[in-house]
Coordinates of C-alpha atoms in Angstrom, one line a residue:
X1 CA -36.0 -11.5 11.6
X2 CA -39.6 -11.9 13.7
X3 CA -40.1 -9.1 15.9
X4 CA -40.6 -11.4 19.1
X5 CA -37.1 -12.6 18.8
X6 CA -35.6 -9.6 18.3
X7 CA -37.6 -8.5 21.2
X8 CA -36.4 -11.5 23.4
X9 CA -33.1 -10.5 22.7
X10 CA -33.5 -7.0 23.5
X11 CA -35.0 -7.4 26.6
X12 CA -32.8 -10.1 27.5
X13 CA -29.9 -8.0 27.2
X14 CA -31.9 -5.0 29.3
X15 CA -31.2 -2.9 26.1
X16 CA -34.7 -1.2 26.6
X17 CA -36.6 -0.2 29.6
X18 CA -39.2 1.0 28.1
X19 CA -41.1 0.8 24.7
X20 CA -39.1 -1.6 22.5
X21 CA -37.5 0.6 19.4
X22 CA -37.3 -2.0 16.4
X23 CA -35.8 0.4 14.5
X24 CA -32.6 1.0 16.8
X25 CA -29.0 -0.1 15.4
X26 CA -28.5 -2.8 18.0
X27 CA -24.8 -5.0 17.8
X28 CA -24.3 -7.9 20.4
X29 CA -21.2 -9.5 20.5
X30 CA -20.5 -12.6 22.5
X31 CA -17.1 -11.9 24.0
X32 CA -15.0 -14.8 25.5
X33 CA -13.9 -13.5 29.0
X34 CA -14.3 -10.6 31.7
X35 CA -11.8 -7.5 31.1
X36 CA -10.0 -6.8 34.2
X37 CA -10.9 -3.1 33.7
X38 CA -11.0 -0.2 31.0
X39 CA -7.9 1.9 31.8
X40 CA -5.9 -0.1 28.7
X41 CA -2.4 1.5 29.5
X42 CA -2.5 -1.2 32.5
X43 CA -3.5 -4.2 30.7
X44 CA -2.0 -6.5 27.9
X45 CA -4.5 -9.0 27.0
X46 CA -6.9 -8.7 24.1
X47 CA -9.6 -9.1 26.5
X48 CA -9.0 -5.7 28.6
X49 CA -7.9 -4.0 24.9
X50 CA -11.3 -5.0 22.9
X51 CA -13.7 -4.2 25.7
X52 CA -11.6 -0.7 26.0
X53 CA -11.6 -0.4 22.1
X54 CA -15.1 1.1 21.5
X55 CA -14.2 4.3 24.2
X56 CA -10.9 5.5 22.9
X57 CA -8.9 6.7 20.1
X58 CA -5.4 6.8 20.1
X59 CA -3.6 10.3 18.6
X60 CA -2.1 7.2 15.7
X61 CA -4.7 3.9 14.6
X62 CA -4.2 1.3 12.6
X63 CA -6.7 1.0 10.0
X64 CA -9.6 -1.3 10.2
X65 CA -8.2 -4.7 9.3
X66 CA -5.1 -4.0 8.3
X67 CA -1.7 -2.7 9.1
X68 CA -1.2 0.5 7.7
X69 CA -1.1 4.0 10.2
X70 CA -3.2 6.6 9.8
X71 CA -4.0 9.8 11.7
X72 CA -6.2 9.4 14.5
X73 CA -6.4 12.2 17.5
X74 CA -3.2 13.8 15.5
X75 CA -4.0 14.9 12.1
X76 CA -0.2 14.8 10.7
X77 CA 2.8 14.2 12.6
X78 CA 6.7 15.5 11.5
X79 CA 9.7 14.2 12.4
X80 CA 13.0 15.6 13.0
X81 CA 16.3 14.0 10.6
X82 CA 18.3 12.7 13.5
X83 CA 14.7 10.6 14.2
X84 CA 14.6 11.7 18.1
X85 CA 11.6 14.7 17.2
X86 CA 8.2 13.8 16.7
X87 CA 5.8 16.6 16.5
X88 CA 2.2 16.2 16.3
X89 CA -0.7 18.3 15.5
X90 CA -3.5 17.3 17.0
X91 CA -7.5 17.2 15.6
X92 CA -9.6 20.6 16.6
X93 CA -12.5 20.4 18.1
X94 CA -13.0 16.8 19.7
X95 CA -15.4 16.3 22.1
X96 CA -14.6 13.5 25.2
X97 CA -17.8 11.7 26.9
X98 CA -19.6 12.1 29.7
X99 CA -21.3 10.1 33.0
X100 CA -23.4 11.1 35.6
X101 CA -20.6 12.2 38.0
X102 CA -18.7 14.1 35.2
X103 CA -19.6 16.3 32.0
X104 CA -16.3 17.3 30.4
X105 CA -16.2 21.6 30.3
X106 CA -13.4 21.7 26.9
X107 CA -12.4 19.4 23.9
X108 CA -9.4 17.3 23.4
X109 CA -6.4 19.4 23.7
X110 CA -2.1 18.7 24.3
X111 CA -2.9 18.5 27.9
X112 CA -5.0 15.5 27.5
X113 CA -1.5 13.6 25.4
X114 CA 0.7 15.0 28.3
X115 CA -1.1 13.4 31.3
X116 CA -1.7 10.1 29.4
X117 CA 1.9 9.9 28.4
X118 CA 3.7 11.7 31.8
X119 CA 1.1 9.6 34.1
X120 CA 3.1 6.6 32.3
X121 CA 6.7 8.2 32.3
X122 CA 7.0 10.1 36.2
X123 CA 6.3 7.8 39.0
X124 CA 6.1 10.8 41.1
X125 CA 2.8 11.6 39.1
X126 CA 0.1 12.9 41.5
X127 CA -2.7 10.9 39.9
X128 CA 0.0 7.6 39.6
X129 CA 0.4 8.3 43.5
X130 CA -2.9 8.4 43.8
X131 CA -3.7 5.6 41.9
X132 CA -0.5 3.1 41.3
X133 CA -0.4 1.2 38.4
X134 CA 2.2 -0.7 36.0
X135 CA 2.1 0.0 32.6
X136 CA 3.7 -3.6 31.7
X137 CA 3.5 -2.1 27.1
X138 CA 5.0 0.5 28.1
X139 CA 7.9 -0.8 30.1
X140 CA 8.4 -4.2 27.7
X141 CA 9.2 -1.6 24.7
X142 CA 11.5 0.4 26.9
X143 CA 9.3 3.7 26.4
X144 CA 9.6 4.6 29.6
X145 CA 13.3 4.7 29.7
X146 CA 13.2 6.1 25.4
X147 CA 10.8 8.9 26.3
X148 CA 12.8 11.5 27.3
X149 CA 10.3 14.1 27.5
X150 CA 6.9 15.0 26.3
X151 CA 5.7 19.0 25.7
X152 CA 3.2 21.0 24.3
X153 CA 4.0 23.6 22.2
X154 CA 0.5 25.2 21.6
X155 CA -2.6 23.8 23.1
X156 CA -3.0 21.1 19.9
X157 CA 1.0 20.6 19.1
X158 CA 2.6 18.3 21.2
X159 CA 6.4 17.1 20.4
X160 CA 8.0 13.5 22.0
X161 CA 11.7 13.6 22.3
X162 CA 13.4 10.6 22.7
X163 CA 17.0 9.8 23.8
X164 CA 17.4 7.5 21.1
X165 CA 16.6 6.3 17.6
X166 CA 13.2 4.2 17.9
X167 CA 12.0 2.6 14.4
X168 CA 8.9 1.1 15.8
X169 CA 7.6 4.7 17.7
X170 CA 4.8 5.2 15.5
X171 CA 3.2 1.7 15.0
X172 CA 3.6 1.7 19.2
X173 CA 1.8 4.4 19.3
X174 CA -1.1 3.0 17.5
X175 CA -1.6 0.5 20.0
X176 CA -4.5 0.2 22.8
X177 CA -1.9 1.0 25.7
X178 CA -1.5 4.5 23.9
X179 CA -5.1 5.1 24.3
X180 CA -5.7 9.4 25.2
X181 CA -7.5 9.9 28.6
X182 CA -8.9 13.3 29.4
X183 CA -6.9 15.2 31.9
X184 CA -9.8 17.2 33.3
X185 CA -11.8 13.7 34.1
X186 CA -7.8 13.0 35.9
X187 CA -8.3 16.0 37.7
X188 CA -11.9 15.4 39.0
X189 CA -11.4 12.1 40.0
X190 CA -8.4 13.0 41.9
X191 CA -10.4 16.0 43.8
X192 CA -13.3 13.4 44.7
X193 CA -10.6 11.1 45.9
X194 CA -11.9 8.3 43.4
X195 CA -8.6 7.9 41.0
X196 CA -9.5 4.4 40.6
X197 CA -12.6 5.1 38.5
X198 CA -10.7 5.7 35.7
X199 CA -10.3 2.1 35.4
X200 CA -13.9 1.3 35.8
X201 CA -16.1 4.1 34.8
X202 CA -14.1 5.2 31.8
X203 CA -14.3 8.6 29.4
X204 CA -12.7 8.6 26.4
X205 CA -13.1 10.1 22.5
X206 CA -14.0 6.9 20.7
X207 CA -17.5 5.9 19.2
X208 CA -18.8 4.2 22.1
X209 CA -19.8 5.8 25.5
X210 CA -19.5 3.7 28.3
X211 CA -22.8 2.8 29.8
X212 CA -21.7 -0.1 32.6
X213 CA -20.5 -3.1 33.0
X214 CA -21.2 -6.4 35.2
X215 CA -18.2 -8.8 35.3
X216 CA -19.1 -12.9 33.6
X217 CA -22.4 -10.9 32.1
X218 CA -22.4 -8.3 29.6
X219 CA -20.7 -5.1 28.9
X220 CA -23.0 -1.8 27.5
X221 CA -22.1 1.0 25.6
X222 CA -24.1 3.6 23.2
X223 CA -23.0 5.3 20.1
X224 CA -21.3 8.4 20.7
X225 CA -23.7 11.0 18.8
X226 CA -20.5 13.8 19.2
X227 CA -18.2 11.3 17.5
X228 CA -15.9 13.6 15.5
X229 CA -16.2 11.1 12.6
X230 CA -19.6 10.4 12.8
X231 CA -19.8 8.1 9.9
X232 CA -17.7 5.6 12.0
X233 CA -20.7 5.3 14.4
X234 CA -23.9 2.8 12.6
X235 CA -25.0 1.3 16.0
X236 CA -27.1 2.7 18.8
X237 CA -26.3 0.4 21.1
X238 CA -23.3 -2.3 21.4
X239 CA -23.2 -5.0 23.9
X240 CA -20.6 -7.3 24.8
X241 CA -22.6 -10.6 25.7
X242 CA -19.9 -12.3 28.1
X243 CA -19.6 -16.1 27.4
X244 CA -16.0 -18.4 28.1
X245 CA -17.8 -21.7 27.0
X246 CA -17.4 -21.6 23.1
X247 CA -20.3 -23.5 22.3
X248 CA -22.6 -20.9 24.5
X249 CA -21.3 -18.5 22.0
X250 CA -21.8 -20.5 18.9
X251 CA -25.6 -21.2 20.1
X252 CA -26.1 -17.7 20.5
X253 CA -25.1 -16.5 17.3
X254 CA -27.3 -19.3 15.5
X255 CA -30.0 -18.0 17.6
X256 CA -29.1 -14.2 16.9
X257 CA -28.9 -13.4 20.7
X258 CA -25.3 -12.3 19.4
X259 CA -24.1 -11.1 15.9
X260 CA -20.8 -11.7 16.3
X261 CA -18.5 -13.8 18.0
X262 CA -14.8 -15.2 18.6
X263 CA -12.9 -18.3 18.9
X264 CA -15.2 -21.4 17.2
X265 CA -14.1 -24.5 18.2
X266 CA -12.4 -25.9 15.0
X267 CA -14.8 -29.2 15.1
X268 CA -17.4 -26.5 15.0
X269 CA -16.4 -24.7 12.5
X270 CA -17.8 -27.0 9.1
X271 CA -21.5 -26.8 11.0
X272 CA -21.2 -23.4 10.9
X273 CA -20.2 -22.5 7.1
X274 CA -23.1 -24.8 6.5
X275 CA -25.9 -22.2 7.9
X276 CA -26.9 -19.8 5.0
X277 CA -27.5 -17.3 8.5
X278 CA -23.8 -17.0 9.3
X279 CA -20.7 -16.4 7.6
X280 CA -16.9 -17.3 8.9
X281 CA -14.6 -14.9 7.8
X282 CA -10.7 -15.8 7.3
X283 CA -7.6 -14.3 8.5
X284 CA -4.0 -16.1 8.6
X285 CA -3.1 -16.1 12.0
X286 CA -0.5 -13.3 12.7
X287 CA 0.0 -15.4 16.0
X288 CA 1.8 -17.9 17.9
X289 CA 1.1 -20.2 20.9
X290 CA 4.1 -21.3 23.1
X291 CA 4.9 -23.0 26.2
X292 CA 7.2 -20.6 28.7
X293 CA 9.5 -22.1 30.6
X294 CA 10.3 -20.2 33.7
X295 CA 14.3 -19.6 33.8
X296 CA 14.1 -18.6 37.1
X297 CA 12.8 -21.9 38.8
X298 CA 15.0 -24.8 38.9
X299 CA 15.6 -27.2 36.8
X300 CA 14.2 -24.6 33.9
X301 CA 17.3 -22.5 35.2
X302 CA 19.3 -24.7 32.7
X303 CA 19.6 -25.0 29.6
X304 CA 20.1 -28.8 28.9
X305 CA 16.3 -29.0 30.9
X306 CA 14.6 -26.5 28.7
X307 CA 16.4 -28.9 25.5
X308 CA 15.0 -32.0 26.9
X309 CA 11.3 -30.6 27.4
X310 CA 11.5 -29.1 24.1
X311 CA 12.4 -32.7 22.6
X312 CA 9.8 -33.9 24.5
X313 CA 6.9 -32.3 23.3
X314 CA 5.0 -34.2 20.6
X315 CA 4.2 -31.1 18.5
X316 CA 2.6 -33.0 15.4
X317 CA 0.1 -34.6 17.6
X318 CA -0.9 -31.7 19.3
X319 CA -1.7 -29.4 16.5
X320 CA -3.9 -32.6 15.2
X321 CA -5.5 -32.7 18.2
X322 CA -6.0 -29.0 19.1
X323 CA -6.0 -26.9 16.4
X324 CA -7.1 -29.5 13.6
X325 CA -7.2 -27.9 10.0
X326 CA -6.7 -24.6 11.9
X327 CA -3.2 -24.5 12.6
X328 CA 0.0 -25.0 11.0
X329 CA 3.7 -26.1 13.3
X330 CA 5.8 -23.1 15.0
X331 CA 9.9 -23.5 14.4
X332 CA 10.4 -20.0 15.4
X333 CA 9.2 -16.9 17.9
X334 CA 7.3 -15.2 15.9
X335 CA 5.0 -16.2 13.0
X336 CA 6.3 -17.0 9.4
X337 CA 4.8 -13.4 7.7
X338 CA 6.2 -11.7 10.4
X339 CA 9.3 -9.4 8.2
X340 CA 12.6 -10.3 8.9
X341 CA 11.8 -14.2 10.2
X342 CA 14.3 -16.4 9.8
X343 CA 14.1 -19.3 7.7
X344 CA 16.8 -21.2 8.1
X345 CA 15.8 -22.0 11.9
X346 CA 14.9 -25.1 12.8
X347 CA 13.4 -27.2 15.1
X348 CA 15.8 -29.5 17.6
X349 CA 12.8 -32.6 16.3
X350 CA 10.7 -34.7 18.7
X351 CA 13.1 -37.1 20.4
X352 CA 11.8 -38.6 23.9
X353 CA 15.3 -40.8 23.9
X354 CA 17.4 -37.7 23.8
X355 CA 14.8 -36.0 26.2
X356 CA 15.5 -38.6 28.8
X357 CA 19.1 -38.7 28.3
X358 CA 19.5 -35.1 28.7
X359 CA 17.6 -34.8 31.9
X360 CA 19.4 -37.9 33.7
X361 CA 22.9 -36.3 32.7
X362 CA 21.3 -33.1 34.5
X363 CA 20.6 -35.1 36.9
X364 CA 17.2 -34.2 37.4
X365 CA 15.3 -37.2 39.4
X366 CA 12.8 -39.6 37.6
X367 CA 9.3 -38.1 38.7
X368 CA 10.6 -35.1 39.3
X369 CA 7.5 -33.0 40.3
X370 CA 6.8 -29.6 38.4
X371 CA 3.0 -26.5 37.5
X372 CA 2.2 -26.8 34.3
X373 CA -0.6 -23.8 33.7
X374 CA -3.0 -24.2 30.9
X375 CA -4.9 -21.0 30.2
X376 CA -9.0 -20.6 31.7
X377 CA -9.9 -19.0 28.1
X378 CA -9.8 -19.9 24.1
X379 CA -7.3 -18.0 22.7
X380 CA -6.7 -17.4 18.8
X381 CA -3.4 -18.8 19.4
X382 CA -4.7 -21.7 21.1
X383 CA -8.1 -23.2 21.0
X384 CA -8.2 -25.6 23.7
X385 CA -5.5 -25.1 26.3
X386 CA -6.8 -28.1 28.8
X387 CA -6.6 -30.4 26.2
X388 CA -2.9 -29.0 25.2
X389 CA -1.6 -29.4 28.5
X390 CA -3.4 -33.2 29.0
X391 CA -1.0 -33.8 26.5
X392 CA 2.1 -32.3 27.4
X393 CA 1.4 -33.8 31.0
X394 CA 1.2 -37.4 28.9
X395 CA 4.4 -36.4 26.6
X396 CA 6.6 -35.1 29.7
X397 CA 5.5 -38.3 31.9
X398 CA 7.2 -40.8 29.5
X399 CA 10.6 -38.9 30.2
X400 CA 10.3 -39.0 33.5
X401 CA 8.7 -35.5 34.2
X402 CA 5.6 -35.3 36.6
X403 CA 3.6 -32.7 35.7
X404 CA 0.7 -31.0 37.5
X405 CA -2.2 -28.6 35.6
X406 CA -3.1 -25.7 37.1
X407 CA -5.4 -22.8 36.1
X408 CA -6.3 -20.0 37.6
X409 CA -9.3 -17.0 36.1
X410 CA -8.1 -15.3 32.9
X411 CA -6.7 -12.2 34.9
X412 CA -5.4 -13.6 38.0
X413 CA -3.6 -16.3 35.4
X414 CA -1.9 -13.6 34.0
X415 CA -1.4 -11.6 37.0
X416 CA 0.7 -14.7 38.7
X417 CA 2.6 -15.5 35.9
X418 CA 4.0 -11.9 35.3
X419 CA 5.0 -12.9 39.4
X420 CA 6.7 -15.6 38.2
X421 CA 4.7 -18.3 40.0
X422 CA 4.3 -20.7 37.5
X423 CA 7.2 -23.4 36.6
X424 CA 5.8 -23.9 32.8
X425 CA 2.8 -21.7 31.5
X426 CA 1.3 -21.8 28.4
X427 CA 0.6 -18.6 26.7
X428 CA 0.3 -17.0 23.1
X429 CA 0.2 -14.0 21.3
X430 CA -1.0 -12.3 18.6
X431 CA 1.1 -9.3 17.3
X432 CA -0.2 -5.5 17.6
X433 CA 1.8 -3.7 15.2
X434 CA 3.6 -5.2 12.4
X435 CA 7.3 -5.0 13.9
X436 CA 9.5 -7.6 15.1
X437 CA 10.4 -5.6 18.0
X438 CA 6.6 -6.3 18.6
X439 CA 7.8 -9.7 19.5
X440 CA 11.2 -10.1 20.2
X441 CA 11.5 -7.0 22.3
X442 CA 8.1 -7.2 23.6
X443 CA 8.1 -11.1 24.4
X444 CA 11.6 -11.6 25.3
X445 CA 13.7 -9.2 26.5
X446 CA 14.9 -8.5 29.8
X447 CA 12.6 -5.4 30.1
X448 CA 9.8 -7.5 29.6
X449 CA 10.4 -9.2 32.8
X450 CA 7.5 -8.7 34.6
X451 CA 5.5 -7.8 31.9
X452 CA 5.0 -10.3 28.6
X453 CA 8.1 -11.7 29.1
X454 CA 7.1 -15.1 30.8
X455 CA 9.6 -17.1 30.9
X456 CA 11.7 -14.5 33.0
X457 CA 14.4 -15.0 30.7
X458 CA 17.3 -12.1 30.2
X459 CA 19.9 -12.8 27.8
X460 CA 22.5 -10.2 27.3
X461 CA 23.7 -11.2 24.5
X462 CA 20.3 -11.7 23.0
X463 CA 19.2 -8.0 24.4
X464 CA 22.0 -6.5 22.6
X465 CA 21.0 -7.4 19.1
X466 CA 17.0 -6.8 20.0
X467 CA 17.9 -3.3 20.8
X468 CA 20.6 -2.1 18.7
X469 CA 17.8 -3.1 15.7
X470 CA 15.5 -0.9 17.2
X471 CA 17.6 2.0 17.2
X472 CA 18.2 1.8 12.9
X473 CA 15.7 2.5 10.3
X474 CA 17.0 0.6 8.0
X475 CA 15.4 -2.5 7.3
X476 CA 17.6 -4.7 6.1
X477 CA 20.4 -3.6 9.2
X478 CA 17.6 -4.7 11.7
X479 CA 16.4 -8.0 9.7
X480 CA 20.0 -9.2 9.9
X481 CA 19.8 -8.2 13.9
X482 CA 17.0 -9.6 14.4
X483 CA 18.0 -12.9 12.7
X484 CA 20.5 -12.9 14.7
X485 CA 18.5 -12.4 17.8
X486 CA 16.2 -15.4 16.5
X487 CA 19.1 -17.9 16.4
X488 CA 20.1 -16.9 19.6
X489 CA 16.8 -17.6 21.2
X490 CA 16.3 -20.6 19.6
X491 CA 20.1 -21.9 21.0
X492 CA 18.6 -20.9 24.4
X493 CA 15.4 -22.3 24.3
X494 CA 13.3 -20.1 26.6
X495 CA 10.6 -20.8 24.9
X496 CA 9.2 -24.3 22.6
X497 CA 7.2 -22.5 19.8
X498 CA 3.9 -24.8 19.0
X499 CA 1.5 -23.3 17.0
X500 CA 0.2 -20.6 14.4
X501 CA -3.5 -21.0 13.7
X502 CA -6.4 -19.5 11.4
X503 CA -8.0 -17.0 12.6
X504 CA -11.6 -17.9 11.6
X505 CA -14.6 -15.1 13.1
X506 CA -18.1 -16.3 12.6
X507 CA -20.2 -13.6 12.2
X508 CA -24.5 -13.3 11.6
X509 CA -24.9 -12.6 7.8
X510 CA -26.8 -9.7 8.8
X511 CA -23.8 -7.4 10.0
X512 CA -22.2 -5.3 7.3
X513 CA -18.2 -4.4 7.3
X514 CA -16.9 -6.0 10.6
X515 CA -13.1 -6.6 9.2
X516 CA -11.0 -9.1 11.1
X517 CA -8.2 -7.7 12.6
X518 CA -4.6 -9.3 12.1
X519 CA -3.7 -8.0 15.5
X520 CA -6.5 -10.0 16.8
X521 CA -9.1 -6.8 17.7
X522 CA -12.4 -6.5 17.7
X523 CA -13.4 -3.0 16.2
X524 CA -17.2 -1.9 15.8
X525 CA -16.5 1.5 14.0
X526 CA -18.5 1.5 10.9
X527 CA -19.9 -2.0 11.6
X528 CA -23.4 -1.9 10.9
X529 CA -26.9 -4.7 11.1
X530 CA -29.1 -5.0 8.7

């Protein structure tokens, strides 16, 4: 690399204010939207959890690009027979950040896992009254009800006890809503009167300290020199380089003003495994991109509706179009590798005749009027919303079905649709942990209403089966559950199912050990640049 364009880039990114350092561990990575904030426990989108990543740990992780759990904050963990006990020891000596309003006085200890978890349980909570917030993870998994208390034992043991059997509790708490705040940062912001800055000027344990952060621009962070596994930290600095247009992000990364990126456009993708400067890695998609139909507006509100609009949908010509060699037809709620997906489900076929019959003996009116939202952002599950809902607009018009596109900016879109403002949204996801209840608890269920659960749908019969499978450990019990919870959502049709793509992350050939994630995270630990 010539030192004036490294220089260029530097600069450009306000990295140095002084004397350039060419010998500084500098990442940029071109990030595809503007996190809502940093306080994770509030947020569901992988937006908000990558741009928190760098600044926490959790006391459980996942490790880096895979699925496996290993200890974290908690060095081991026990759990009682009857499954309701979980006792964990926590690591000695780890040090939390600082800013210029706070510098921590003592190291991570179980009061630190009590106010992050009891902040989340009591709504009573002096720093939640001070500073009220949803938890929308937390609730969708039923935690907040399953939690039935949290202690400390000695100041690193802390022990969960739940009031039932949860198979999933560990792989939950590996995920970016369990993130471990520091009490004493609580307490000072809550003396100052500032709660709120724990959202915004955040303090955590991870390998990145939180330097700021200017909203459509660029987030900073440097590498945590205390990190308690310091060979996790290469870089010096890290910036997130803000960009939503994917071909801004592409031109950076050819021009090394960023070293990695997200989200390629899949027409782009050929040009770019063509230049000996980059390298695409691969992932299969652990995802799935879905239209939600709101149950609560009318006509949605019945079933013989959501069939037609189902059988309406052209879904061959919309994975040609959108994702292109990327993606590969959704039958089901959750992707294909997902354990305990049922294969014997399958799709009601593309029938506008039916369609049209179905709504007229609804008697829903020719040109009926309805919202369909198409997302503001690329998502891994769907590359090119606009152009996805241009189509569905065109496929629902010849059944008689007027539909109108809106979009709204990537937070507030999400924001109104956990309102339920939307008549038809489309929306993805990408799982966290590796469980079904990941998806069919998480996605679906009546707690998820008013969470991740966009189509504001609540089945009874469907609940049943999604939690009596999260209360048994064994895994054949729960696959048959689940199945069963499949084939009812499927009769029910809450949802139409559209697509599972690639994951595909072009990356400069300079940077060493970025692992793609199949729960769709960015993670910079032990990421290095040549």
């Amino acid at each position: 690399m010539r030192p004036i364009t490294l220089l260029g880039t530097l600069l450009g990114l306000g990295l140095m204010t002084q004397a350039p350092d060419l010998l500084a561990k500098n990442l940029v990575f071109c990030s595809e939207g503007s996190p809502a904030g940093f306080d994770t426990a509030q947020y569901t989108s992988a937006t908000d959890n990558d741009a928190a990543e760098p600044i926490y740990n959790r006391l459980v992780e996942f490790e880096r690009g895979g699925t496996a759990v290993h200890p974290a904050l908690a060095t081991f963990w026990e759990i009682s027979e009857d499954g309701m006990r979980y006792t964990f020891h926590l690591r000695e000596g780890v040090k939390f950040h600082g800013n210029k309003d706070f510098t921590p006085s003592r190291d991570f200890s179980a009061d630190d896992v009590l106010f992050t978890f009891n902040r989340m349980l009591d709504k009573r909570h002096p720093f939640r009254k001070a500073y009220p917030t949803e938890f929308p993870y937390f609730v969708s998994m039923g935690l907040d009800k399953n939690i039935a208390k949290v202690e400390k034992t000695g100041p690193l043991t802390v022990v969960f006890t739940l009031n039932s059997v949860d198979a999933a509790f560990i792989q939950n708490l590996a995920m970016s809503f369990a993130s471990i705040l520091s009490a004493e940062y609580a307490d000072h912001l809550l003396a100052e009167g500032r709660a709120s800055d724990i959202n915004q000027k955040p303090i955590g344990t991870g390998p990145f300290v939180f330097q700021r952060y200017q909203k459509d621009s660029q987030i900073r962070y440097k590498g945590n020199p205390a990190y308690w596994a310091p060979e996790q930290v290469k870089l010096d600095n890290l910036v997130f380089s803000i960009n939503i247009d994917p071909s801004v992000r592409i031109q950076k990364l050819r021009r090394n003003e960023c070293q990695v990126t997200l989200h390629p456009r899949p027409a782009d993708l050929p040009a770019i495994k063509a230049d000996s400067k980059l390298s695409v890695l691969h992932k299969p998609g652990f995802n799935l991109g879905y239209i939600a139909y709101n149950t609560q507006h009318p006509p949605f509100d019945r079933l013989e509706v959501r069939q037609a609009m189902d059988m309406a949908v052209n879904k061959q010509a919309i994975i040609q179009a959108v994702y292109q060699d990327s993606g590969q037809a959704a039958v089901n709620a959750m992707p294909p590798t997902q354990w305990s997906y049922d294969k014997t489900i399958k799709d009601a076929g593309f029938n506008p005749a039916k369609a049209r019959e179905l709504l007229q003996a609804a008697g829903v009116k020719e040109g009926t009027e309805v919202t369909l939202w198409a997302m503001p952002v690329q998502r891994p599950y769907n590359p090119n919303a606009k152009l996805m809902a241009e189509m569905l607009q065109a496929d629902w018009a010849k059944v008689g079905i007027k539909a109108r596109i809106v979009s709204y900016e990537w937070g507030e879109y999400l924001k109104r649709m956990k309102n339920g403002e939307h008549d038809i949204a489309l929306i993805g996801w990408t799982g966290d942990n590796g469980d079904p209840d990941n998806w069919l608890g998480t996605l679906y269920s009546c707690d998820a209403i008013g969470s991740n659960n966009y189509s504001l749908w609540c089945d009874r019969e469907y609940d049943t089966l999604v939690k009596q499978a999260k209360q048994v450990t064994d895994r054949e019990q729960r696959t048959r559950l689940y199945q069963q919870a499949q084939q009812r959502l499927k009769q029910q049709v809450p949802i139409t199912p559209v697509a599972h793509s690639t994951v595909n992350q072009p990356i400069s050939a300079k940077v060493k050990d970025f692992r793609v994630s199949p729960f769709g995270r960015n993670d910079f630990s032990g990421v290095s640049v040549d």
